[in-house]
Amino acid sequence: MELKPFLRNLPAFEAYNDQYTDALIAALEVEDCPDGFVFVHQGGYGGAMFIILEGSVGIIRRDRPNETDYDVRDLREGEIFGLLSLVDDMPAAATCVAHGPVKIAALTQDGFHSLFQSAPPICHQLQFMIAVQLARDLQEQNEFLRRHMAQ
């Protein structure tokens, strides 16, 4: 698989020139992961953001009051998860597990920080995506608390 055309087809990275796209590719680590591979456990520290190149990843959350696991959604090719791991000391909001073999491209915290030198616009895009994810998580938590307080 050629990474540059793949990334250029993703809305998050389609507008960047070759210099920035090449810098992102240099910062990514491509890995093949087996079925059932756990990328991050809820509450743990993932250490990387992942772009799914092939396969699917399940997102599972544990409801702490009654310790019930529930499937949030399945992510597919082209989707990104683990964005919050690029923020220092930010625990994962969910467990992420490979459903079948998965090929991913990982951007570690160190890769993210070094990417600021060669492709700041891509890092700014990722920071925006992190802010959106934090807002979405906050909204979900707020809705969850409202439902449980109404019972």
Tab-separated table of C-alpha atoms in Angstrom:
chain	number	residue	atom	x	y	z
A	1	MET	CA	0.000	0.000	0.000
A	2	GLU	CA	1.259	3.453	-0.888
A	3	LEU	CA	0.805	5.723	2.079
A	4	LYS	CA	0.892	9.100	0.308
A	5	PRO	CA	-2.208	8.566	-1.897
A	6	PHE	CA	-3.999	6.969	1.045
A	7	LEU	CA	-3.374	9.978	3.294
A	8	ARG	CA	-4.205	12.413	0.492
A	9	ASN	CA	-7.664	10.804	0.255
A	10	LEU	CA	-8.392	11.469	3.942
A	11	PRO	CA	-10.204	14.768	4.617
A	12	ALA	CA	-7.818	15.592	7.478
A	13	PHE	CA	-4.761	15.551	5.207
A	14	GLU	CA	-5.993	16.179	1.669
A	15	ALA	CA	-5.088	19.875	1.521
A	16	TYR	CA	-1.392	19.593	2.404
A	17	ASN	CA	1.471	19.792	-0.076
A	18	ASP	CA	4.010	17.021	-0.686
A	19	GLN	CA	6.517	18.473	1.770
A	20	TYR	CA	4.073	18.273	4.673
A	21	THR	CA	2.623	14.926	3.617
A	22	ASP	CA	6.132	13.459	3.286
A	23	ALA	CA	7.012	14.766	6.768
A	24	LEU	CA	3.909	13.075	8.185
A	25	ILE	CA	4.776	9.809	6.439
A	26	ALA	CA	8.306	9.965	7.871
A	27	ALA	CA	6.857	10.387	11.373
A	28	LEU	CA	4.445	7.428	11.058
A	29	GLU	CA	5.258	3.840	11.994
A	30	VAL	CA	3.311	1.269	9.947
A	31	GLU	CA	2.453	-1.955	11.771
A	32	ASP	CA	0.455	-5.133	11.162
A	33	CYS	CA	-1.572	-6.187	14.208
A	34	PRO	CA	-3.348	-9.519	14.765
A	35	ASP	CA	-7.000	-10.086	15.590
A	36	GLY	CA	-7.705	-9.162	19.204
A	37	PHE	CA	-4.706	-6.868	19.514
A	38	VAL	CA	-5.402	-4.224	22.186
A	39	PHE	CA	-4.053	-0.830	21.143
A	40	VAL	CA	-4.989	0.841	24.399
A	41	HIS	CA	-6.973	0.020	27.541
A	42	GLN	CA	-9.522	2.466	28.925
A	43	GLY	CA	-7.819	4.580	31.561
A	44	GLY	CA	-4.370	3.650	30.268
A	45	TYR	CA	-1.924	5.680	28.257
A	46	GLY	CA	-1.746	4.727	24.585
A	47	GLY	CA	1.334	6.609	23.560
A	48	ALA	CA	0.245	6.926	19.912
A	49	MET	CA	-2.456	8.099	17.558
A	50	PHE	CA	-3.457	5.504	14.966
A	51	ILE	CA	-4.711	5.722	11.386
A	52	ILE	CA	-6.397	2.515	10.203
A	53	LEU	CA	-4.926	1.519	6.839
A	54	GLU	CA	-6.684	-1.856	6.563
A	55	GLY	CA	-9.175	-3.686	8.772
A	56	SER	CA	-11.368	-2.521	11.635
A	57	VAL	CA	-10.994	-1.595	15.293
A	58	GLY	CA	-13.674	-1.866	17.952
A	59	ILE	CA	-14.115	0.841	20.555
A	60	ILE	CA	-15.330	-0.483	23.929
A	61	ARG	CA	-16.171	1.535	27.040
A	62	ARG	CA	-16.605	0.282	30.571
A	63	ASP	CA	-19.363	1.885	32.576
A	64	ARG	CA	-17.638	2.352	35.928
A	65	PRO	CA	-20.650	2.364	38.261
A	66	ASN	CA	-21.742	-1.169	37.306
A	67	GLU	CA	-18.583	-2.359	35.495
A	68	THR	CA	-20.476	-3.138	32.275
A	69	ASP	CA	-18.620	-3.122	28.941
A	70	TYR	CA	-20.456	-1.805	25.916
A	71	ASP	CA	-19.482	-1.432	22.280
A	72	VAL	CA	-19.307	2.199	21.239
A	73	ARG	CA	-18.612	1.671	17.546
A	74	ASP	CA	-16.375	0.031	14.974
A	75	LEU	CA	-13.812	2.095	13.118
A	76	ARG	CA	-12.806	1.270	9.553
A	77	GLU	CA	-10.116	2.040	7.030
A	78	GLY	CA	-9.163	5.723	7.017
A	79	GLU	CA	-10.440	6.491	10.502
A	80	ILE	CA	-8.225	7.852	13.255
A	81	PHE	CA	-8.263	6.891	16.923
A	82	GLY	CA	-6.098	7.541	19.954
A	83	LEU	CA	-5.831	11.264	19.265
A	84	LEU	CA	-5.849	12.077	22.966
A	85	SER	CA	-2.671	10.055	23.456
A	86	LEU	CA	-0.847	12.945	21.760
A	87	VAL	CA	-1.732	15.058	24.813
A	88	ASP	CA	0.643	14.447	27.715
A	89	ASP	CA	-0.782	12.302	30.522
A	90	MET	CA	-4.268	12.018	28.981
A	91	PRO	CA	-5.779	8.594	29.786
A	92	ALA	CA	-7.721	6.745	27.111
A	93	ALA	CA	-11.499	7.115	27.264
A	94	ALA	CA	-12.060	3.634	25.809
A	95	THR	CA	-10.413	0.331	24.986
A	96	CYS	CA	-9.478	-0.122	21.307
A	97	VAL	CA	-9.270	-3.699	19.970
A	98	ALA	CA	-8.460	-5.074	16.500
A	99	HIS	CA	-11.343	-6.932	14.863
A	100	GLY	CA	-9.443	-9.251	12.562
A	101	PRO	CA	-5.993	-8.411	11.203
A	102	VAL	CA	-5.385	-4.662	11.103
A	103	LYS	CA	-2.708	-2.538	9.446
A	104	ILE	CA	-2.201	0.807	11.139
A	105	ALA	CA	0.042	3.843	10.902
A	106	ALA	CA	1.024	5.100	14.352
A	107	LEU	CA	2.133	8.591	15.329
A	108	THR	CA	3.787	8.580	18.749
A	109	GLN	CA	4.028	11.585	21.060
A	110	ASP	CA	7.708	11.938	20.129
A	111	GLY	CA	6.819	11.762	16.424
A	112	PHE	CA	4.112	14.368	16.943
A	113	HIS	CA	6.508	16.739	18.706
A	114	SER	CA	9.188	16.356	16.028
A	115	LEU	CA	6.561	16.814	13.289
A	116	PHE	CA	6.065	20.365	14.553
A	117	GLN	CA	9.504	21.200	13.113
A	118	SER	CA	8.809	19.934	9.595
A	119	ALA	CA	5.023	20.191	9.180
A	120	PRO	CA	3.425	22.627	11.639
A	121	PRO	CA	0.164	22.929	9.647
A	122	ILE	CA	-0.450	19.181	9.992
A	123	CYS	CA	0.196	19.409	13.742
A	124	HIS	CA	-2.228	22.309	13.987
A	125	GLN	CA	-4.816	20.186	12.174
A	126	LEU	CA	-4.201	17.367	14.667
A	127	GLN	CA	-4.536	19.811	17.574
A	128	PHE	CA	-7.878	20.940	16.164
A	129	MET	CA	-8.968	17.298	15.887
A	130	ILE	CA	-7.911	16.740	19.509
A	131	ALA	CA	-10.036	19.720	20.604
A	132	VAL	CA	-13.024	18.346	18.695
A	133	GLN	CA	-12.522	14.914	20.294
A	134	LEU	CA	-12.316	16.441	23.773
A	135	ALA	CA	-15.516	18.406	23.166
A	136	ARG	CA	-17.277	15.268	21.879
A	137	ASP	CA	-16.125	13.248	24.895
A	138	LEU	CA	-17.267	15.984	27.264
A	139	GLN	CA	-20.678	16.107	25.588
A	140	GLU	CA	-21.032	12.299	25.809
A	141	GLN	CA	-20.059	12.346	29.492
A	142	ASN	CA	-22.541	15.139	30.167
A	143	GLU	CA	-25.354	13.193	28.467
A	144	PHE	CA	-24.386	10.051	30.398
A	145	LEU	CA	-24.489	11.904	33.725
A	146	ARG	CA	-27.840	13.509	32.925
A	147	ARG	CA	-29.376	10.116	32.070
A	148	HIS	CA	-28.119	8.536	35.280
A	149	MET	CA	-29.090	11.454	37.484
A	150	ALA	CA	-32.638	11.392	36.095
A	151	GLN	CA	-33.096	7.744	37.146
